[in-house]
Amino acid sequence: MAHIMIDPVTGFRIPDEWLRRSSLEDIEERIESGLWVLLSNGRMLRRGLTTGTTASAACKGAVLSMMGDVDEVDVWTPAGIRVRVKVEASGGRCIARKDAGDHVSDITHGMKIIASASPSERFELVAGEGIGRIGRGGLSADIGRPAISRSAHAQIIKAIEEGVAEAGLSGAVVRLSVPDGRRIALRTLNPSVGVEGGISILGSTGFVEPWNEHLEHDISESLSELDRVVATTGRTGLMYSRMLFPDHTAVLIGSKLDMLRMRTGRETVLCGLPGLILRWAEPEMLDGTGYATVAELIEREPDHPAITRALEHLGKMLPGTRIVLIKRDGSIFRDTGLI
């Protein structure tokens, strides 16, 4: 029986043919590390680390450096994989640099995330300069709260707890900052989605997927050749797509919705959070609504006619494809297959 290789980050079953096309002797070790992605042509691309993983490393390094200099830490990721991250830490202050891997257009590559730690009887994370704040409703946290996702926050707290245990302390207060975060955030989607004053600390898996023209070719090939396929725009969509459509192959396309070239006569689905999908179908859908983001519109007026119009346009763009829009908790917001 052939050895089955599963990508530990995405859960994707790697075809034997892809493995045979690779000449690397340590291919299985690379795949199991979570840090590498195998392409259909046998080539491997390196995953990067999210802002959540980078911040976790900075926080753990800061705690450990209260006891001595630190140049590397290992941290847990939400994918269940531990990774080692190089840091510069001394005297309770640690710098970790964001590594985008082979994602050629990640503008946060090399960005410094800094943590400062002090001993305490409690565990506390303080979000400082360069970390954005939630400015509008419909996002993953209340207005005014730091833009740190639940998964990233849990990852950071675990890193602090590990650092405290390894240092033999009873607790620590850690302040996190991104010196260049405000400037970098202006080049991201944060201003348009309602995150103000800095970057977001994110990461549902802890890893950044690589992206270049080779990976784009593989994805386009999968979308056109598979009989049952569900395309999804992000990690949340990928997770729930596998639950909702277990008989389909889930393909992560990210924001590259223009690649969607699904063949008619097959069982095809587009599944994901509403914002990116609806704005792609109708970029001006919010004009005249009084809302700045799709998330805010859906939260306040889930039956707004602008949503219906965007879905109708999407149906014309992707004839025969079922559209499933989900909320962050996995509940279905709209499903054209039920109409």
mmCIF file of C-alpha atoms in Angstrom:
data_model
loop_
_atom_site.group_PDB
_atom_site.id
_atom_site.type_symbol
_atom_site.label_atom_id
_atom_site.label_comp_id
_atom_site.label_asym_id
_atom_site.label_seq_id
_atom_site.Cartn_x
_atom_site.Cartn_y
_atom_site.Cartn_z
ATOM 1 C CA MET A 1 0.000 0.000 0.000
ATOM 2 C CA ALA A 2 1.311 3.445 -0.942
ATOM 3 C CA HIS A 3 2.354 5.760 1.866
ATOM 4 C CA ILE A 4 -0.231 8.529 2.277
ATOM 5 C CA MET A 5 1.187 12.002 2.811
ATOM 6 C CA ILE A 6 -1.054 14.675 4.310
ATOM 7 C CA ASP A 7 -0.146 18.339 4.454
ATOM 8 C CA PRO A 8 -0.356 18.988 8.234
ATOM 9 C CA VAL A 9 -1.390 22.628 7.799
ATOM 10 C CA THR A 10 -4.194 22.304 5.241
ATOM 11 C CA GLY A 11 -5.124 18.628 5.588
ATOM 12 C CA PHE A 12 -4.660 18.218 1.824
ATOM 13 C CA ARG A 13 -3.870 14.654 0.708
ATOM 14 C CA ILE A 14 -0.835 14.923 -1.538
ATOM 15 C CA PRO A 15 -1.128 12.838 -4.735
ATOM 16 C CA ASP A 16 1.525 10.124 -5.117
ATOM 17 C CA GLU A 17 2.386 11.482 -8.551
ATOM 18 C CA TRP A 18 3.411 14.826 -7.046
ATOM 19 C CA LEU A 19 5.738 13.019 -4.636
ATOM 20 C CA ARG A 20 7.317 11.001 -7.453
ATOM 21 C CA ARG A 21 8.075 14.172 -9.397
ATOM 22 C CA SER A 22 10.206 15.526 -6.577
ATOM 23 C CA SER A 23 13.906 14.680 -6.418
ATOM 24 C CA LEU A 24 14.325 15.804 -2.806
ATOM 25 C CA GLU A 25 15.450 13.095 -0.400
ATOM 26 C CA ASP A 26 14.011 14.850 2.653
ATOM 27 C CA ILE A 27 10.624 15.590 1.103
ATOM 28 C CA GLU A 28 8.592 13.798 3.776
ATOM 29 C CA GLU A 29 10.435 15.574 6.575
ATOM 30 C CA ARG A 30 9.814 18.934 4.922
ATOM 31 C CA ILE A 31 6.112 18.241 4.452
ATOM 32 C CA GLU A 32 5.695 17.057 8.046
ATOM 33 C CA SER A 33 7.346 20.248 9.346
ATOM 34 C CA GLY A 34 4.494 22.311 7.903
ATOM 35 C CA LEU A 35 7.029 24.789 6.559
ATOM 36 C CA TRP A 36 6.957 23.552 2.973
ATOM 37 C CA VAL A 37 4.306 23.120 0.290
ATOM 38 C CA LEU A 38 4.669 20.573 -2.518
ATOM 39 C CA LEU A 39 3.453 21.617 -5.973
ATOM 40 C CA SER A 40 2.153 19.334 -8.696
ATOM 41 C CA ASN A 41 5.421 19.626 -10.655
ATOM 42 C CA GLY A 42 7.467 18.338 -7.687
ATOM 43 C CA ARG A 43 8.805 21.736 -6.710
ATOM 44 C CA MET A 44 8.545 22.909 -3.091
ATOM 45 C CA LEU A 45 7.733 26.398 -1.811
ATOM 46 C CA ARG A 46 8.417 27.623 1.694
ATOM 47 C CA ARG A 47 5.601 28.779 3.933
ATOM 48 C CA GLY A 48 6.039 31.937 5.950
ATOM 49 C CA LEU A 49 4.917 32.710 9.491
ATOM 50 C CA THR A 50 1.909 34.831 10.389
ATOM 51 C CA THR A 51 1.962 37.985 12.470
ATOM 52 C CA GLY A 52 0.447 35.829 15.221
ATOM 53 C CA THR A 53 3.372 33.387 15.190
ATOM 54 C CA THR A 54 5.900 36.207 14.974
ATOM 55 C CA ALA A 55 4.274 38.023 17.889
ATOM 56 C CA SER A 56 4.212 34.774 19.889
ATOM 57 C CA ALA A 57 7.945 34.342 19.346
ATOM 58 C CA ALA A 58 8.600 37.944 20.382
ATOM 59 C CA CYS A 59 6.562 37.557 23.569
ATOM 60 C CA LYS A 60 8.138 34.249 24.586
ATOM 61 C CA GLY A 61 11.605 35.581 23.815
ATOM 62 C CA ALA A 62 10.961 38.686 25.925
ATOM 63 C CA VAL A 63 9.899 36.581 28.914
ATOM 64 C CA LEU A 64 12.846 34.194 28.606
ATOM 65 C CA SER A 65 15.335 37.039 28.165
ATOM 66 C CA MET A 66 14.585 38.293 31.656
ATOM 67 C CA MET A 67 16.793 35.365 32.688
ATOM 68 C CA GLY A 68 19.446 35.726 29.936
ATOM 69 C CA ASP A 69 20.004 36.459 26.239
ATOM 70 C CA VAL A 70 17.933 34.472 23.732
ATOM 71 C CA ASP A 71 18.486 34.051 19.984
ATOM 72 C CA GLU A 72 15.832 31.430 19.131
ATOM 73 C CA VAL A 73 12.525 30.228 20.566
ATOM 74 C CA ASP A 74 10.077 27.480 19.714
ATOM 75 C CA VAL A 75 6.364 28.295 19.689
ATOM 76 C CA TRP A 76 3.126 26.435 19.163
ATOM 77 C CA THR A 77 0.962 27.247 16.132
ATOM 78 C CA PRO A 78 -2.835 26.869 15.821
ATOM 79 C CA ALA A 79 -2.176 24.146 13.218
ATOM 80 C CA GLY A 80 -0.762 22.048 16.085
ATOM 81 C CA ILE A 81 2.820 22.279 14.828
ATOM 82 C CA ARG A 82 5.733 23.756 16.766
ATOM 83 C CA VAL A 83 8.177 26.000 14.908
ATOM 84 C CA ARG A 84 11.504 27.569 15.816
ATOM 85 C CA VAL A 85 11.876 31.301 15.248
ATOM 86 C CA LYS A 86 15.056 33.378 15.366
ATOM 87 C CA VAL A 87 14.839 36.372 17.717
ATOM 88 C CA GLU A 88 17.041 39.034 19.288
ATOM 89 C CA ALA A 89 16.256 39.151 22.997
ATOM 90 C CA SER A 90 17.986 40.599 26.028
ATOM 91 C CA GLY A 91 16.913 42.127 29.349
ATOM 92 C CA GLY A 92 13.215 41.482 28.875
ATOM 93 C CA ARG A 93 13.013 42.963 25.363
ATOM 94 C CA CYS A 94 12.730 40.875 22.191
ATOM 95 C CA ILE A 95 12.617 41.598 18.477
ATOM 96 C CA ALA A 96 11.153 39.053 16.034
ATOM 97 C CA ARG A 97 11.022 39.693 12.302
ATOM 98 C CA LYS A 98 8.117 38.628 10.112
ATOM 99 C CA ASP A 99 9.134 35.949 7.581
ATOM 100 C CA ALA A 100 6.831 35.749 4.550
ATOM 101 C CA GLY A 101 8.453 32.605 3.127
ATOM 102 C CA ASP A 102 7.908 32.337 -0.633
ATOM 103 C CA HIS A 103 4.920 34.685 -0.667
ATOM 104 C CA VAL A 104 6.345 37.173 -3.136
ATOM 105 C CA SER A 105 3.857 39.980 -2.470
ATOM 106 C CA ASP A 106 3.643 39.930 1.353
ATOM 107 C CA ILE A 107 4.400 43.543 2.283
ATOM 108 C CA THR A 108 4.933 42.647 5.960
ATOM 109 C CA HIS A 109 8.059 40.587 5.192
ATOM 110 C CA GLY A 110 10.900 41.670 7.473
ATOM 111 C CA MET A 111 8.630 43.789 9.679
ATOM 112 C CA LYS A 112 9.784 44.031 13.299
ATOM 113 C CA ILE A 113 7.456 42.957 16.093
ATOM 114 C CA ILE A 114 8.766 43.929 19.530
ATOM 115 C CA ALA A 115 7.762 42.635 22.949
ATOM 116 C CA SER A 116 8.820 43.931 26.358
ATOM 117 C CA ALA A 117 8.229 41.786 29.459
ATOM 118 C CA SER A 118 8.273 42.420 33.189
ATOM 119 C CA PRO A 119 7.698 39.976 36.065
ATOM 120 C CA SER A 120 4.222 39.894 37.571
ATOM 121 C CA GLU A 121 1.882 37.720 39.584
ATOM 122 C CA ARG A 122 -0.517 37.641 36.636
ATOM 123 C CA PHE A 123 -0.505 36.997 32.893
ATOM 124 C CA GLU A 124 -1.280 40.049 30.772
ATOM 125 C CA LEU A 125 -0.837 41.059 27.131
ATOM 126 C CA VAL A 126 -0.879 44.782 26.332
ATOM 127 C CA ALA A 127 -1.270 45.890 22.702
ATOM 128 C CA GLY A 128 0.847 48.962 22.030
ATOM 129 C CA GLU A 129 1.882 51.225 19.170
ATOM 130 C CA GLY A 130 1.477 49.955 15.613
ATOM 131 C CA ILE A 131 -1.215 47.392 16.410
ATOM 132 C CA GLY A 132 -4.558 48.384 14.924
ATOM 133 C CA ARG A 133 -7.842 48.878 16.737
ATOM 134 C CA ILE A 134 -11.300 47.778 15.646
ATOM 135 C CA GLY A 135 -13.066 50.864 14.303
ATOM 136 C CA ARG A 136 -16.292 49.427 12.891
ATOM 137 C CA GLY A 137 -18.861 46.800 13.702
ATOM 138 C CA GLY A 138 -19.093 43.381 12.074
ATOM 139 C CA LEU A 139 -15.470 42.407 12.659
ATOM 140 C CA SER A 140 -14.050 39.726 14.959
ATOM 141 C CA ALA A 141 -13.883 41.939 18.088
ATOM 142 C CA ASP A 142 -15.728 44.836 19.701
ATOM 143 C CA ILE A 143 -15.097 48.408 18.571
ATOM 144 C CA GLY A 144 -12.004 49.845 20.254
ATOM 145 C CA ARG A 145 -10.410 46.478 20.941
ATOM 146 C CA PRO A 146 -6.949 45.595 19.568
ATOM 147 C CA ALA A 147 -6.995 43.938 16.151
ATOM 148 C CA ILE A 148 -5.703 40.612 17.452
ATOM 149 C CA SER A 149 -7.690 37.598 16.275
ATOM 150 C CA ARG A 150 -8.891 34.988 18.761
ATOM 151 C CA SER A 151 -6.564 32.305 17.398
ATOM 152 C CA ALA A 152 -3.558 34.640 17.445
ATOM 153 C CA HIS A 153 -4.388 35.832 20.962
ATOM 154 C CA ALA A 154 -4.607 32.240 22.225
ATOM 155 C CA GLN A 155 -1.290 31.469 20.508
ATOM 156 C CA ILE A 156 0.423 34.466 22.121
ATOM 157 C CA ILE A 157 -0.918 33.729 25.600
ATOM 158 C CA LYS A 158 0.283 30.133 25.302
ATOM 159 C CA ALA A 159 3.755 31.394 24.302
ATOM 160 C CA ILE A 160 3.845 33.714 27.316
ATOM 161 C CA GLU A 161 2.746 30.896 29.626
ATOM 162 C CA GLU A 162 5.451 28.610 28.225
ATOM 163 C CA GLY A 163 8.070 31.320 28.659
ATOM 164 C CA VAL A 164 7.000 31.951 32.239
ATOM 165 C CA ALA A 165 7.145 28.223 33.051
ATOM 166 C CA GLU A 166 10.569 27.786 31.428
ATOM 167 C CA ALA A 167 11.928 30.862 33.236
ATOM 168 C CA GLY A 168 10.563 29.701 36.584
ATOM 169 C CA LEU A 169 8.424 32.815 37.064
ATOM 170 C CA SER A 170 4.905 33.142 38.443
ATOM 171 C CA GLY A 171 3.635 35.458 35.719
ATOM 172 C CA ALA A 172 4.484 38.290 33.343
ATOM 173 C CA VAL A 173 3.074 41.412 31.768
ATOM 174 C CA VAL A 174 4.078 41.660 28.107
ATOM 175 C CA ARG A 175 3.675 44.761 25.952
ATOM 176 C CA LEU A 176 3.572 44.157 22.203
ATOM 177 C CA SER A 177 4.311 46.788 19.564
ATOM 178 C CA VAL A 178 5.036 47.107 15.848
ATOM 179 C CA PRO A 179 7.217 50.204 15.272
ATOM 180 C CA ASP A 180 6.352 50.485 11.579
ATOM 181 C CA GLY A 181 2.844 49.078 11.899
ATOM 182 C CA ARG A 182 0.924 52.278 11.255
ATOM 183 C CA ARG A 183 2.747 52.955 7.967
ATOM 184 C CA ILE A 184 2.580 49.351 6.739
ATOM 185 C CA ALA A 185 -1.133 49.111 7.569
ATOM 186 C CA LEU A 186 -1.876 51.853 5.040
ATOM 187 C CA ARG A 187 -0.718 49.431 2.316
ATOM 188 C CA THR A 188 -3.048 46.661 3.527
ATOM 189 C CA LEU A 189 -6.823 46.220 3.517
ATOM 190 C CA ASN A 190 -7.066 47.374 7.144
ATOM 191 C CA PRO A 191 -8.259 50.947 6.443
ATOM 192 C CA SER A 192 -11.007 49.676 4.140
ATOM 193 C CA VAL A 193 -12.277 46.970 6.508
ATOM 194 C CA GLY A 194 -12.365 49.165 9.587
ATOM 195 C CA VAL A 195 -9.078 48.496 11.399
ATOM 196 C CA GLU A 196 -7.443 51.768 12.396
ATOM 197 C CA GLY A 197 -3.957 52.861 13.428
ATOM 198 C CA GLY A 198 -1.869 49.798 12.669
ATOM 199 C CA ILE A 199 -1.636 46.231 11.480
ATOM 200 C CA SER A 200 -3.658 43.226 12.577
ATOM 201 C CA ILE A 201 -2.152 40.310 14.479
ATOM 202 C CA LEU A 202 -3.657 37.285 12.755
ATOM 203 C CA GLY A 203 -3.166 33.653 11.897
ATOM 204 C CA SER A 204 -5.685 30.798 11.998
ATOM 205 C CA THR A 205 -2.936 28.235 11.299
ATOM 206 C CA GLY A 206 0.224 30.158 12.217
ATOM 207 C CA PHE A 207 1.568 29.865 8.665
ATOM 208 C CA VAL A 208 1.474 32.092 5.579
ATOM 209 C CA GLU A 209 0.766 30.215 2.375
ATOM 210 C CA PRO A 210 3.333 30.783 -0.384
ATOM 211 C CA TRP A 211 2.160 32.399 -3.575
ATOM 212 C CA ASN A 212 3.754 32.701 -6.982
ATOM 213 C CA GLU A 213 2.933 31.913 -10.588
ATOM 214 C CA HIS A 214 3.632 28.174 -10.140
ATOM 215 C CA LEU A 215 1.123 27.827 -7.306
ATOM 216 C CA GLU A 216 -1.419 29.837 -9.258
ATOM 217 C CA HIS A 217 -1.082 27.395 -12.160
ATOM 218 C CA ASP A 218 -1.715 24.424 -9.843
ATOM 219 C CA ILE A 219 -4.830 26.038 -8.399
ATOM 220 C CA SER A 220 -6.222 26.932 -11.829
ATOM 221 C CA GLU A 221 -5.594 23.365 -12.957
ATOM 222 C CA SER A 222 -7.426 21.940 -9.937
ATOM 223 C CA LEU A 223 -10.437 24.200 -10.445
ATOM 224 C CA SER A 224 -10.794 23.216 -14.093
ATOM 225 C CA GLU A 225 -10.149 19.476 -13.839
ATOM 226 C CA LEU A 226 -11.851 18.264 -10.653
ATOM 227 C CA ASP A 227 -15.402 16.917 -10.880
ATOM 228 C CA ARG A 228 -16.352 18.089 -7.390
ATOM 229 C CA VAL A 229 -14.572 21.198 -6.200
ATOM 230 C CA VAL A 230 -15.225 23.932 -3.658
ATOM 231 C CA ALA A 231 -13.122 27.072 -4.037
ATOM 232 C CA THR A 232 -12.642 29.139 -0.913
ATOM 233 C CA THR A 233 -11.031 32.472 -0.146
ATOM 234 C CA GLY A 234 -9.445 31.979 3.271
ATOM 235 C CA ARG A 235 -8.624 29.694 6.175
ATOM 236 C CA THR A 236 -12.039 30.075 7.797
ATOM 237 C CA GLY A 237 -13.720 29.186 4.528
ATOM 238 C CA LEU A 238 -11.334 26.281 3.974
ATOM 239 C CA MET A 239 -12.088 24.778 7.375
ATOM 240 C CA TYR A 240 -15.865 24.994 7.023
ATOM 241 C CA SER A 241 -15.836 24.018 3.328
ATOM 242 C CA ARG A 242 -14.362 20.655 4.293
ATOM 243 C CA MET A 243 -17.120 20.170 6.856
ATOM 244 C CA LEU A 244 -19.958 21.315 4.602
ATOM 245 C CA PHE A 245 -18.755 19.521 1.453
ATOM 246 C CA PRO A 246 -16.816 16.392 2.496
ATOM 247 C CA ASP A 247 -17.232 14.828 -0.979
ATOM 248 C CA HIS A 248 -15.611 17.814 -2.699
ATOM 249 C CA THR A 249 -11.963 18.820 -2.970
ATOM 250 C CA ALA A 250 -11.460 22.158 -1.203
ATOM 251 C CA VAL A 251 -9.092 24.525 -3.017
ATOM 252 C CA LEU A 252 -7.787 27.668 -1.309
ATOM 253 C CA ILE A 253 -7.624 30.524 -3.827
ATOM 254 C CA GLY A 254 -7.115 33.448 -1.429
ATOM 255 C CA SER A 255 -7.998 36.798 -2.967
ATOM 256 C CA LYS A 256 -7.295 35.559 -6.511
ATOM 257 C CA LEU A 257 -10.973 35.348 -7.440
ATOM 258 C CA ASP A 258 -10.210 36.356 -11.011
ATOM 259 C CA MET A 259 -8.733 32.856 -11.461
ATOM 260 C CA LEU A 260 -12.149 31.241 -11.157
ATOM 261 C CA ARG A 261 -12.653 29.387 -14.415
ATOM 262 C CA MET A 262 -14.893 26.531 -13.332
ATOM 263 C CA ARG A 263 -16.114 24.189 -16.038
ATOM 264 C CA THR A 264 -19.854 23.795 -16.442
ATOM 265 C CA GLY A 265 -21.491 20.413 -15.937
ATOM 266 C CA ARG A 266 -19.517 19.725 -12.743
ATOM 267 C CA GLU A 267 -20.347 20.134 -9.067
ATOM 268 C CA THR A 268 -18.652 23.446 -8.266
ATOM 269 C CA VAL A 269 -19.024 25.618 -5.171
ATOM 270 C CA LEU A 270 -17.614 28.969 -4.087
ATOM 271 C CA CYS A 271 -17.619 29.150 -0.285
ATOM 272 C CA GLY A 272 -16.243 31.758 2.086
ATOM 273 C CA LEU A 273 -16.794 34.875 4.162
ATOM 274 C CA PRO A 274 -19.099 37.368 2.408
ATOM 275 C CA GLY A 275 -16.935 40.491 2.256
ATOM 276 C CA LEU A 276 -14.325 39.553 -0.321
ATOM 277 C CA ILE A 277 -16.705 37.506 -2.481
ATOM 278 C CA LEU A 278 -19.482 40.109 -2.685
ATOM 279 C CA ARG A 279 -17.135 43.043 -3.269
ATOM 280 C CA TRP A 280 -15.430 41.077 -6.056
ATOM 281 C CA ALA A 281 -18.807 40.469 -7.714
ATOM 282 C CA GLU A 282 -19.916 44.083 -7.327
ATOM 283 C CA PRO A 283 -17.130 46.478 -6.243
ATOM 284 C CA GLU A 284 -19.554 49.395 -5.776
ATOM 285 C CA MET A 285 -22.155 47.464 -3.771
ATOM 286 C CA LEU A 286 -21.774 49.699 -0.686
ATOM 287 C CA ASP A 287 -22.368 52.953 -2.583
ATOM 288 C CA GLY A 288 -25.447 54.655 -1.177
ATOM 289 C CA THR A 289 -25.900 52.153 1.655
ATOM 290 C CA GLY A 290 -24.304 54.297 4.351
ATOM 291 C CA TYR A 291 -22.005 51.432 5.334
ATOM 292 C CA ALA A 292 -18.228 51.350 5.034
ATOM 293 C CA THR A 293 -17.787 47.560 5.057
ATOM 294 C CA VAL A 294 -19.741 44.494 3.949
ATOM 295 C CA ALA A 295 -19.348 43.000 7.435
ATOM 296 C CA GLU A 296 -21.068 46.015 8.979
ATOM 297 C CA LEU A 297 -23.861 45.905 6.380
ATOM 298 C CA ILE A 298 -24.516 42.217 7.039
ATOM 299 C CA GLU A 299 -24.509 42.712 10.812
ATOM 300 C CA ARG A 300 -26.997 45.605 10.715
ATOM 301 C CA GLU A 301 -29.154 44.739 7.661
ATOM 302 C CA PRO A 302 -28.691 41.083 6.624
ATOM 303 C CA ASP A 303 -31.571 41.377 4.103
ATOM 304 C CA HIS A 304 -30.308 44.544 2.425
ATOM 305 C CA PRO A 305 -31.076 44.575 -1.331
ATOM 306 C CA ALA A 306 -27.414 45.370 -2.107
ATOM 307 C CA ILE A 307 -26.523 41.853 -0.958
ATOM 308 C CA THR A 308 -29.153 40.302 -3.207
ATOM 309 C CA ARG A 309 -27.970 42.344 -6.193
ATOM 310 C CA ALA A 310 -24.350 41.304 -5.669
ATOM 311 C CA LEU A 311 -25.361 37.629 -5.453
ATOM 312 C CA GLU A 312 -27.402 37.914 -8.636
ATOM 313 C CA HIS A 313 -24.416 39.427 -10.431
ATOM 314 C CA LEU A 314 -22.182 36.692 -9.051
ATOM 315 C CA GLY A 315 -24.555 34.067 -10.429
ATOM 316 C CA LYS A 316 -24.122 35.521 -13.914
ATOM 317 C CA MET A 317 -20.334 35.602 -13.513
ATOM 318 C CA LEU A 318 -20.191 31.959 -12.372
ATOM 319 C CA PRO A 319 -23.128 30.175 -14.004
ATOM 320 C CA GLY A 320 -23.780 26.758 -12.516
ATOM 321 C CA THR A 321 -21.636 27.387 -9.444
ATOM 322 C CA ARG A 322 -23.275 27.202 -6.025
ATOM 323 C CA ILE A 323 -22.441 30.184 -3.810
ATOM 324 C CA VAL A 324 -22.280 29.629 -0.051
ATOM 325 C CA LEU A 325 -21.522 32.619 2.167
ATOM 326 C CA ILE A 326 -20.642 31.743 5.756
ATOM 327 C CA LYS A 327 -20.193 33.658 8.981
ATOM 328 C CA ARG A 328 -17.086 33.345 11.147
ATOM 329 C CA ASP A 329 -18.805 30.819 13.411
ATOM 330 C CA GLY A 330 -19.479 28.524 10.440
ATOM 331 C CA SER A 331 -23.190 29.265 10.160
ATOM 332 C CA ILE A 332 -24.498 29.808 6.640
ATOM 333 C CA PHE A 333 -25.476 33.380 5.758
ATOM 334 C CA ARG A 334 -26.605 32.752 2.182
ATOM 335 C CA ASP A 335 -26.693 29.604 0.043
ATOM 336 C CA THR A 336 -27.808 29.842 -3.582
ATOM 337 C CA GLY A 337 -28.216 26.058 -3.630
ATOM 338 C CA LEU A 338 -31.232 26.458 -1.351
ATOM 339 C CA ILE A 339 -32.972 29.044 -3.519
#
